[in-house]
Coordinates of C-alpha atoms in Angstrom, one line a residue:
Chain A
M1 CA 20.7 -4.7 -31.4
K2 CA 16.8 -5.8 -30.4
I3 CA 15.8 -2.3 -28.9
R4 CA 15.4 1.1 -30.9
S5 CA 13.0 2.5 -28.8
V6 CA 12.6 3.1 -24.7
L7 CA 9.9 3.9 -23.1
I8 CA 11.0 5.3 -19.5
A9 CA 8.6 4.0 -16.4
N10 CA 9.8 6.0 -13.9
R11 CA 10.6 10.1 -13.3
G12 CA 12.6 12.1 -11.2
E13 CA 16.9 11.9 -11.4
I14 CA 16.6 8.3 -12.2
A15 CA 14.3 9.3 -15.6
V16 CA 17.1 12.0 -16.9
R17 CA 19.6 9.4 -16.3
I18 CA 17.8 6.7 -18.4
N19 CA 17.3 8.9 -20.9
R20 CA 21.2 9.6 -21.3
A21 CA 22.0 6.3 -21.8
C22 CA 19.3 5.7 -24.3
R23 CA 21.1 8.6 -25.8
T24 CA 24.6 7.1 -25.4
L25 CA 23.0 4.2 -27.3
G26 CA 20.9 6.2 -30.4
L27 CA 17.8 5.5 -29.0
R28 CA 14.6 7.0 -29.3
T29 CA 12.9 7.6 -25.6
V30 CA 9.6 8.1 -24.7
Q31 CA 8.8 9.2 -21.2
V32 CA 5.4 8.9 -19.7
H33 CA 4.8 11.1 -17.1
S34 CA 1.4 12.2 -14.3
A35 CA -0.1 15.4 -14.4
A36 CA 2.7 16.7 -12.0
D37 CA 5.6 16.0 -14.4
R38 CA 4.3 17.4 -17.1
D39 CA 6.8 20.1 -16.6
S40 CA 9.7 17.9 -15.6
L41 CA 12.9 17.6 -16.7
A42 CA 12.9 13.9 -18.1
V43 CA 9.3 15.5 -20.0
R44 CA 11.7 18.0 -22.0
L45 CA 14.7 15.4 -22.8
A46 CA 12.3 12.7 -24.5
D47 CA 11.2 12.2 -27.7
R48 CA 7.8 11.7 -26.6
A49 CA 5.6 12.2 -23.2
I50 CA 2.8 10.8 -22.6
E51 CA 0.4 11.7 -19.8
I52 CA -0.9 8.7 -18.0
G53 CA -2.6 9.6 -15.0
P54 CA -3.1 12.6 -11.9
A55 CA -0.4 13.1 -9.4
P56 CA -1.0 9.8 -7.2
A57 CA 1.6 7.5 -8.4
A58 CA -1.6 4.7 -7.9
K59 CA -3.2 6.5 -10.8
S60 CA -0.2 6.9 -13.0
Y61 CA 3.4 5.3 -12.2
L62 CA 2.1 2.4 -11.0
R63 CA -0.6 1.7 -13.1
I64 CA 0.5 -1.2 -15.1
D65 CA -2.5 -0.7 -17.9
A66 CA -1.7 2.8 -18.4
I67 CA 2.3 2.3 -19.2
I68 CA 1.5 -0.5 -21.6
E69 CA -0.9 1.0 -23.6
A70 CA 1.5 4.4 -23.8
A71 CA 4.1 1.8 -25.0
R72 CA 2.0 0.6 -28.0
A73 CA 0.7 3.6 -28.9
S74 CA 3.8 5.3 -28.8
G75 CA 6.0 2.6 -30.7
A76 CA 8.4 1.8 -27.9
D77 CA 9.8 -1.4 -28.3
A78 CA 11.5 -1.8 -24.6
V79 CA 10.7 -0.9 -20.9
H80 CA 12.9 0.6 -18.3
P81 CA 11.5 0.9 -15.4
G82 CA 14.3 2.8 -12.8
Y83 CA 13.7 2.3 -9.5
G84 CA 11.1 2.0 -6.7
F85 CA 7.5 2.4 -8.5
L86 CA 7.5 -1.1 -10.6
A87 CA 10.6 -1.7 -10.8
E88 CA 10.5 -4.7 -8.7
N89 CA 6.8 -6.4 -9.9
G90 CA 7.2 -9.5 -11.2
D91 CA 3.7 -9.1 -12.7
F92 CA 4.7 -5.9 -14.7
A93 CA 7.5 -7.6 -15.8
D94 CA 5.3 -10.3 -17.0
A95 CA 2.5 -7.6 -18.3
V96 CA 5.2 -6.0 -20.7
A97 CA 6.9 -9.3 -22.4
A98 CA 2.9 -10.1 -22.8
A99 CA 2.5 -7.0 -24.6
G100 CA 5.5 -8.2 -27.1
L101 CA 8.0 -5.5 -25.5
I102 CA 11.4 -6.4 -23.5
F103 CA 11.8 -5.3 -19.9
I104 CA 15.1 -4.0 -19.3
G105 CA 15.5 -5.9 -16.2
P106 CA 15.1 -9.7 -15.1
D107 CA 12.1 -11.6 -16.2
G108 CA 8.9 -11.8 -14.2
D109 CA 9.7 -15.4 -12.5
A110 CA 13.3 -14.1 -11.4
I111 CA 11.8 -11.0 -9.9
R112 CA 9.3 -12.9 -8.0
L113 CA 11.9 -15.3 -6.5
L114 CA 14.5 -13.1 -5.0
G115 CA 11.6 -10.9 -4.4
D116 CA 10.6 -13.5 -2.2
K117 CA 13.3 -12.6 0.6
V118 CA 13.0 -16.4 2.5
A119 CA 13.0 -17.9 -0.7
A120 CA 16.4 -15.6 -1.6
R121 CA 18.0 -16.7 1.9
Q122 CA 17.5 -20.5 0.6
I123 CA 19.0 -19.7 -2.7
A124 CA 22.2 -17.9 -1.4
A125 CA 22.3 -21.0 1.2
E126 CA 22.0 -23.3 -1.6
A127 CA 24.7 -21.2 -3.6
G128 CA 27.0 -21.5 -0.7
V129 CA 26.6 -18.0 0.6
P130 CA 26.6 -17.0 3.9
T131 CA 23.7 -15.7 5.2
V132 CA 22.0 -13.9 8.8
P133 CA 21.2 -17.1 11.3
G134 CA 18.0 -17.1 11.0
S135 CA 14.7 -18.8 9.3
T136 CA 15.1 -21.7 6.5
A137 CA 11.6 -21.0 6.1
R138 CA 8.4 -18.8 6.6
L139 CA 7.6 -19.1 10.2
A140 CA 4.2 -21.4 10.6
D141 CA 3.0 -19.6 13.7
V142 CA 4.1 -17.9 16.4
D143 CA 5.7 -20.2 18.4
A144 CA 8.1 -21.7 15.9
G145 CA 9.5 -18.1 15.6
L146 CA 9.7 -18.4 19.5
A147 CA 11.8 -21.1 19.1
L148 CA 14.0 -20.4 16.7
A149 CA 14.4 -16.7 18.3
H150 CA 15.4 -19.0 21.6
R151 CA 17.7 -20.8 19.6
I152 CA 19.6 -18.2 18.1
G153 CA 19.4 -15.9 20.6
Y154 CA 18.3 -11.8 21.1
P155 CA 17.7 -9.4 19.7
V156 CA 16.0 -10.5 16.5
M157 CA 14.7 -9.3 14.0
I158 CA 10.9 -9.8 12.5
K159 CA 11.0 -9.7 8.9
A160 CA 8.6 -9.6 6.0
A161 CA 8.5 -11.9 3.7
A162 CA 7.6 -9.6 0.8
G163 CA 9.5 -6.4 2.3
G164 CA 12.7 -5.5 1.7
G165 CA 14.8 -2.2 1.4
G166 CA 14.3 -1.9 5.1
R167 CA 11.0 -1.8 5.2
G168 CA 8.5 -4.1 7.0
I169 CA 11.8 -4.7 9.8
R170 CA 10.7 -4.7 13.6
V171 CA 13.7 -5.5 16.1
V172 CA 12.8 -7.4 19.7
H173 CA 14.8 -8.1 22.7
S174 CA 12.7 -10.9 24.4
A175 CA 10.6 -13.7 24.2
E176 CA 8.1 -11.3 25.9
E177 CA 8.8 -8.9 23.1
F178 CA 8.4 -11.1 20.1
A179 CA 5.0 -12.5 21.1
R180 CA 3.7 -9.0 21.3
Q181 CA 5.3 -8.5 18.2
F182 CA 4.6 -11.3 16.3
P183 CA 1.3 -10.6 15.1
Q184 CA 1.6 -7.0 14.6
A185 CA 4.6 -7.5 12.4
A186 CA 1.5 -10.2 10.7
A187 CA -0.8 -7.7 10.1
E188 CA 1.6 -5.1 8.9
A189 CA 2.9 -7.1 6.7
A190 CA -0.4 -8.3 4.9
A191 CA -1.9 -4.6 5.0
S192 CA 1.4 -3.3 3.6
F193 CA 3.0 -6.2 1.2
G194 CA -0.7 -8.0 0.4
D195 CA 1.2 -11.2 2.1
G196 CA 1.8 -11.4 5.9
G197 CA 4.7 -13.9 5.7
L198 CA 7.6 -13.3 8.1
Y199 CA 10.8 -15.0 9.1
V200 CA 13.6 -14.8 11.5
E201 CA 17.3 -13.0 11.3
K202 CA 19.6 -12.7 14.6
M203 CA 20.5 -8.7 14.5
I204 CA 23.7 -8.4 13.8
E205 CA 24.8 -5.4 16.2
S206 CA 27.7 -3.3 14.5
A207 CA 27.4 -4.0 11.2
R208 CA 28.3 -2.4 7.7
H209 CA 26.1 -2.5 4.7
V210 CA 28.0 -3.8 1.9
E211 CA 26.6 -4.5 -1.6
V212 CA 28.2 -6.1 -5.0
Q213 CA 26.7 -4.8 -8.0
I214 CA 26.5 -7.6 -10.1
L215 CA 25.8 -7.9 -14.3
G216 CA 24.5 -11.0 -15.9
D217 CA 23.0 -11.9 -19.3
G218 CA 21.8 -15.1 -18.3
Q219 CA 25.1 -16.9 -19.5
R220 CA 27.8 -15.2 -18.6
Y221 CA 28.1 -13.0 -14.8
V222 CA 30.4 -10.3 -13.6
H223 CA 31.0 -8.1 -10.3
C224 CA 31.6 -4.9 -10.8
F225 CA 32.7 -5.0 -6.4
E226 CA 30.8 -3.6 -3.9
R227 CA 29.8 -0.4 -2.3
E228 CA 29.7 0.6 1.2
C229 CA 26.6 2.2 2.5
S230 CA 26.4 2.3 6.0
L231 CA 25.0 5.9 6.5
Q232 CA 21.5 5.1 6.9
R233 CA 18.6 7.1 8.7
R234 CA 15.5 5.1 9.5
R235 CA 17.0 2.8 7.2
Q236 CA 17.5 4.6 4.0
K237 CA 20.6 5.3 2.8
V238 CA 21.9 8.6 2.7
W239 CA 25.5 8.8 1.7
E240 CA 27.2 5.5 -0.5
E241 CA 31.0 4.9 -1.3
A242 CA 33.2 2.7 -3.6
P243 CA 35.2 0.7 -2.7
A244 CA 34.1 -0.6 0.5
F245 CA 37.5 1.1 1.8
D246 CA 38.7 -0.9 4.6
L247 CA 37.6 -4.7 3.5
P248 CA 40.7 -6.7 3.6
A249 CA 41.3 -8.0 -0.1
E250 CA 40.8 -11.8 1.0
V251 CA 37.0 -10.5 1.9
R252 CA 36.1 -8.6 -0.9
A253 CA 37.0 -11.8 -3.1
Q254 CA 35.1 -13.8 -1.2
M255 CA 32.2 -11.5 -1.3
C256 CA 32.0 -10.6 -4.9
T257 CA 32.6 -14.3 -5.7
A258 CA 29.8 -15.2 -3.6
A259 CA 27.5 -12.5 -5.8
V260 CA 28.4 -13.8 -9.1
K261 CA 27.5 -17.7 -7.6
L262 CA 23.9 -16.1 -6.5
A263 CA 23.6 -14.6 -9.8
A264 CA 24.5 -17.6 -12.3
R265 CA 22.4 -19.8 -9.8
V266 CA 19.7 -17.9 -10.8
D267 CA 20.4 -17.3 -14.4
Y268 CA 20.5 -13.6 -13.7
Q269 CA 19.8 -11.1 -16.9
G270 CA 20.6 -7.2 -16.1
A271 CA 22.2 -5.7 -13.3
G272 CA 21.5 -6.7 -9.8
T273 CA 22.8 -6.0 -6.8
V274 CA 23.5 -8.3 -3.1
E275 CA 23.5 -7.1 -0.3
F276 CA 25.2 -8.0 2.8
L277 CA 26.0 -7.0 6.5
Y278 CA 29.8 -7.0 7.1
D279 CA 31.0 -7.6 10.7
R280 CA 34.3 -5.6 11.4
A281 CA 35.1 -6.9 14.3
T282 CA 35.0 -10.7 13.3
T283 CA 35.4 -10.2 9.3
S284 CA 32.2 -11.9 8.4
F285 CA 29.7 -11.6 6.0
Y286 CA 26.1 -12.0 5.5
F287 CA 23.6 -12.4 2.7
I288 CA 20.9 -10.3 3.3
E289 CA 18.8 -9.7 0.0
V290 CA 18.8 -9.4 -4.0
N291 CA 17.5 -6.1 -5.4
T292 CA 16.8 -6.9 -9.1
R293 CA 17.2 -3.3 -10.5
I294 CA 19.5 -0.5 -10.9
Q295 CA 20.0 1.3 -7.4
V296 CA 20.1 4.8 -6.3
E297 CA 23.9 4.7 -6.0
H298 CA 24.9 3.1 -9.3
P299 CA 27.0 6.3 -9.8
V300 CA 29.9 5.0 -7.4
T301 CA 30.3 2.1 -8.9
E302 CA 30.4 3.8 -12.3
M303 CA 32.8 6.2 -11.2
I304 CA 35.3 3.8 -9.7
T305 CA 35.2 1.3 -12.9
G306 CA 34.2 3.8 -15.9
L307 CA 30.9 1.5 -16.7
D308 CA 27.7 2.7 -17.7
L309 CA 25.7 0.5 -16.2
V310 CA 22.2 1.6 -17.3
A311 CA 23.7 1.2 -21.2
E312 CA 24.9 -2.3 -20.4
M313 CA 21.6 -2.9 -18.9
I314 CA 20.0 -1.8 -22.2
R315 CA 22.4 -3.6 -24.2
I316 CA 21.6 -7.3 -22.1
A317 CA 18.2 -6.7 -22.7
G318 CA 18.5 -6.2 -26.1
G319 CA 19.9 -9.6 -26.6
E320 CA 23.5 -8.8 -26.6
R321 CA 25.9 -10.5 -24.8
L322 CA 27.9 -8.9 -21.8
S323 CA 30.1 -6.2 -23.4
I324 CA 32.9 -7.2 -20.4
E325 CA 34.8 -10.0 -19.2
Q326 CA 35.4 -10.2 -15.4
D327 CA 39.4 -9.3 -15.7
D328 CA 38.0 -5.9 -17.6
V329 CA 36.9 -4.7 -14.3
V330 CA 39.0 -2.6 -12.0
I331 CA 39.1 -0.6 -9.3
H332 CA 40.3 3.0 -10.0
G333 CA 40.3 5.4 -7.2
H334 CA 37.3 5.7 -4.7
A335 CA 34.1 7.5 -5.3
I336 CA 31.0 9.3 -2.6
E337 CA 27.6 9.9 -3.8
C338 CA 25.9 12.2 -1.3
R339 CA 21.7 11.8 -1.8
I340 CA 20.6 15.7 -1.6
N341 CA 17.1 15.5 -0.2
A342 CA 14.5 17.9 0.2
E343 CA 14.5 17.7 3.4
N344 CA 15.8 19.8 6.8
P345 CA 18.3 18.4 8.8
A346 CA 17.5 21.3 11.5
R347 CA 13.9 19.9 11.7
N348 CA 14.0 16.3 11.6
F349 CA 14.0 16.3 8.2
L350 CA 10.8 17.6 7.3
P351 CA 10.3 17.7 3.4
G352 CA 9.5 20.8 1.7
P353 CA 8.5 20.9 -1.8
G354 CA 9.1 24.3 -3.6
T355 CA 10.5 26.3 -6.6
I356 CA 14.0 26.5 -7.4
K357 CA 15.1 29.9 -7.3
S358 CA 18.8 29.6 -7.9
L359 CA 21.1 26.3 -9.2
K360 CA 24.9 26.3 -8.9
V361 CA 26.2 23.3 -10.1
P362 CA 30.4 22.6 -10.0
H363 CA 31.1 21.2 -12.9
A364 CA 34.7 19.2 -13.1
P365 CA 36.1 15.4 -14.5
D366 CA 36.2 14.5 -10.7
V367 CA 32.8 15.4 -10.3
R368 CA 28.8 14.4 -11.2
F369 CA 25.2 15.4 -10.4
D370 CA 22.4 13.2 -11.6
S371 CA 19.2 15.5 -10.9
M372 CA 16.1 16.6 -12.6
L373 CA 16.6 20.2 -10.9
F374 CA 16.7 23.6 -13.2
E375 CA 16.2 26.9 -11.9
G376 CA 12.1 28.1 -11.9
Y377 CA 11.0 24.1 -11.5
T378 CA 8.4 23.3 -9.4
V379 CA 9.6 19.9 -7.1
P380 CA 6.5 18.5 -6.6
P381 CA 5.3 17.3 -3.4
F382 CA 3.6 14.0 -4.7
Y383 CA 6.7 11.7 -4.7
D384 CA 10.1 11.3 -3.2
S385 CA 12.3 14.3 -1.8
L386 CA 15.2 13.3 -3.7
L387 CA 16.4 16.4 -5.8
G388 CA 19.2 14.8 -7.0
K389 CA 23.0 13.2 -6.0
L390 CA 26.3 14.4 -5.8
I391 CA 29.3 12.3 -6.9
V392 CA 33.3 12.8 -6.4
H393 CA 35.8 11.1 -7.6
G394 CA 39.2 10.6 -5.6
A395 CA 42.6 8.9 -6.1
D396 CA 42.1 7.8 -2.5
R397 CA 39.0 8.1 0.0
A398 CA 41.0 11.1 1.6
A399 CA 41.3 12.7 -1.5
C400 CA 37.4 11.9 -2.1
L401 CA 36.7 13.3 1.1
T402 CA 38.8 17.3 1.2
R403 CA 37.8 17.5 -2.9
L404 CA 34.2 16.7 -1.2
Q405 CA 34.5 19.2 1.2
S406 CA 35.0 21.8 -1.6
V407 CA 32.6 20.7 -3.7
L408 CA 29.8 20.4 -1.2
N409 CA 30.6 24.1 -0.8
E410 CA 30.0 25.4 -4.4
L411 CA 26.5 23.7 -4.7
V412 CA 23.9 25.5 -4.5
I413 CA 20.2 25.1 -4.6
E414 CA 17.6 27.9 -3.4
G415 CA 13.7 27.8 -2.7
V416 CA 14.0 24.3 -0.7
P417 CA 15.5 23.2 2.1
T418 CA 18.0 20.7 1.3
T419 CA 20.3 17.9 2.8
I420 CA 23.6 19.8 1.9
A421 CA 24.3 21.0 5.2
L422 CA 24.1 17.4 6.6
H423 CA 27.0 16.2 3.9
A424 CA 29.2 19.2 4.4
A425 CA 28.9 17.9 8.4
L426 CA 29.7 14.4 7.6
A427 CA 32.4 15.3 5.0
A428 CA 34.6 17.1 8.0
D429 CA 33.5 14.3 10.6
A430 CA 36.9 12.7 12.5
S431 CA 34.8 9.3 12.4
V432 CA 33.5 9.7 9.0
A433 CA 37.1 10.0 8.1
A434 CA 38.7 7.3 10.2
G435 CA 35.8 5.2 8.9
N436 CA 34.5 4.4 12.6
I437 CA 30.9 3.8 10.9
D438 CA 28.1 1.5 11.1
T439 CA 24.7 1.3 10.5
R440 CA 23.6 2.9 13.4
F441 CA 26.5 5.4 13.5
L442 CA 24.3 8.6 11.6
E443 CA 21.3 7.9 14.2
G444 CA 23.7 8.4 16.7
W445 CA 25.2 11.3 15.8
L446 CA 22.5 13.1 14.0
P447 CA 21.3 14.3 17.9
S448 CA 24.7 16.3 18.5
Q449 CA 25.4 17.8 15.1
F450 CA 21.4 18.8 13.8
P451 CA 19.9 18.8 17.5
Chain B
M1 CA -22.7 31.4 15.2
S2 CA -18.8 31.3 14.2
E3 CA -17.0 29.1 11.8
H4 CA -13.3 28.5 11.7
E5 CA -11.5 27.1 8.2
V6 CA -8.3 24.5 9.1
L7 CA -5.9 25.0 6.5
S8 CA -3.2 22.5 5.4
P9 CA 0.1 23.5 6.7
L10 CA 1.7 22.3 3.3
P11 CA 0.9 21.2 0.1
G12 CA 0.8 17.4 -0.7
T13 CA -2.3 14.7 -0.6
F14 CA -5.1 15.0 2.3
Y15 CA -5.9 11.9 3.6
R16 CA -9.2 11.8 6.6
R17 CA -8.5 7.6 7.4
P18 CA -5.6 6.7 9.5
A19 CA -5.3 3.9 6.3
P20 CA -7.2 2.9 3.7
D21 CA -9.3 0.3 5.1
A22 CA -9.6 2.4 8.2
P23 CA -12.7 4.4 9.5
P24 CA -12.6 8.5 9.0
F25 CA -10.9 10.4 11.9
K26 CA -13.9 12.9 12.0
E27 CA -17.2 12.1 10.2
D28 CA -18.9 15.0 8.5
G29 CA -20.7 16.5 11.1
A30 CA -18.6 15.4 14.1
A31 CA -18.1 17.7 16.7
V32 CA -14.3 18.3 17.3
A33 CA -12.4 19.2 20.4
V34 CA -9.0 21.3 20.0
G35 CA -6.0 18.8 19.3
D36 CA -8.7 16.3 17.5
V37 CA -6.5 14.4 14.7
L38 CA -8.7 15.6 11.4
G39 CA -6.3 14.1 8.6
L40 CA -2.8 13.8 7.4
V41 CA -1.3 15.3 4.9
E42 CA 1.3 13.3 2.8
V43 CA 4.2 15.7 1.9
M44 CA 7.1 13.1 0.2
K45 CA 6.4 10.4 1.8
N46 CA 6.2 12.2 5.2
F47 CA 3.0 12.2 7.0
Q48 CA 2.1 15.2 9.1
E49 CA -1.3 15.4 11.1
V50 CA -3.7 18.0 10.7
T51 CA -5.5 19.0 14.5
A52 CA -8.0 20.8 15.3
E53 CA -6.7 24.3 16.4
H54 CA -10.5 25.4 17.5
A55 CA -13.4 23.2 19.3
G56 CA -16.9 23.2 17.5
S57 CA -20.1 21.4 17.9
S58 CA -19.7 20.5 14.2
I59 CA -16.8 19.6 11.0
T60 CA -17.5 19.9 7.2
F61 CA -14.5 18.4 5.2
L62 CA -14.3 20.2 1.6
A63 CA -11.4 18.3 1.1
E64 CA -11.6 14.8 -0.1
D65 CA -9.8 11.8 1.1
G66 CA -6.6 11.1 -0.9
E67 CA -6.9 14.7 -2.6
A68 CA -4.4 17.0 -4.3
I69 CA -4.2 19.8 -2.0
D70 CA -1.8 23.2 -2.2
S71 CA -0.6 24.8 0.7
E72 CA -3.2 27.1 2.5
Q73 CA -5.9 25.2 1.2
V74 CA -9.3 24.9 2.7
L75 CA -9.4 21.4 4.5
A76 CA -12.4 22.0 6.4
R77 CA -14.7 24.2 8.4
I78 CA -15.4 23.7 12.0
S79 CA -19.1 25.5 13.0
E80 CA -18.9 26.9 16.8

């Protein structure tokens, strides 16, 4: 493989995860970090650490020039972007390549193409993948939007072409509301994403969020089955599972085949995720977007397939062919991931940074805890609230839920608020156990459970 | 003449404006009424408003826009 030394351009639990994959492959690691992360686990684990700026991400983890200079200075030959920060910034991928380094992910053109959510819908349609009814191009003006919304029927979502990941979305229920919201949405998109382009999708009223993990080396493409991620708050995932437990076998096959076709259509290189909405009542599914990076919830796929997705994406970037054939990817049992955030579910999820006074993590072959915590570590206030991800495996979903309840009971994090109690309540909930969930379930359930 | 200190409720990043291209909530030297929004503290991507608990004829900011701050840090002083 062409890669011997990897610069990790991220922080927190995913930096620790990337470091582990590099060790599996026998690679040297360079960790860039802000002044607020000097004492972090990722810095301690790396062969070399380079401080690239002060605490605010705009002055450190988002500084392309500083990261490339650190790679040069440390002799790294590849850059892993993790998720968030610069992970889906095509210009960063280009800058890494222009510096003679390897970007661990698809190239800048593929990131930009799939990052434009309207272009991605067109590619999906061309690949024969069903999309949510709506725009085939950016809306020229409010009248074009009104005409389209009238044709597909309200409620509809006005979405930012440069958005994604649940950001830049407005739900509107009438023409009056559409006309009022459209200019605000355009201004907000221009301010947030530097691109005011908008498109419209029909609102699917009761839907599951199901996404397919793909791997491609630019010549061959495989899927690693799907994840169920419907339990969300404010459009952010809270709990994820693999596989999507009650997906009919033929729907699973169609969805996974569609994702592979889409990957092939753009000569995809690396790990990616194709997201769908799944309507259980009609067993229809609709493409939403592609994420051109490793995702937070990748461990549930690793738990049921035995693959190391992060190591695989590094190998592909290093010029190796995919190490697996489609038939090698087989589902074993069921896995659930709980995102443990430094937030208080009893106080409307108010986040709270602070120092970890006590940490007790259950160790067992069917349990995994991806985290950057250690006793005495001070969680800084400057970044997201994710403390770690508790992942549990079981022979089937019922066994997994039972095991999850006991494992959550054993996990102790003291010193900061956590969402462990939220997950314990979800793991014991009859509706969750019965699988009666959709993307709106959690926000409807919270007021009765955590008033 | 008495002064009141405005303390940050949380550690995080202090902002004096609602958006990067918007004017500040309060200019230095402006009068303040109880309940006026003085700034925002961003903690873990969550924005908390800092509001005035005392009225005054003039406010002096000690923390800058975009500055990293600690819990209980003095953000501003309000003169009666």
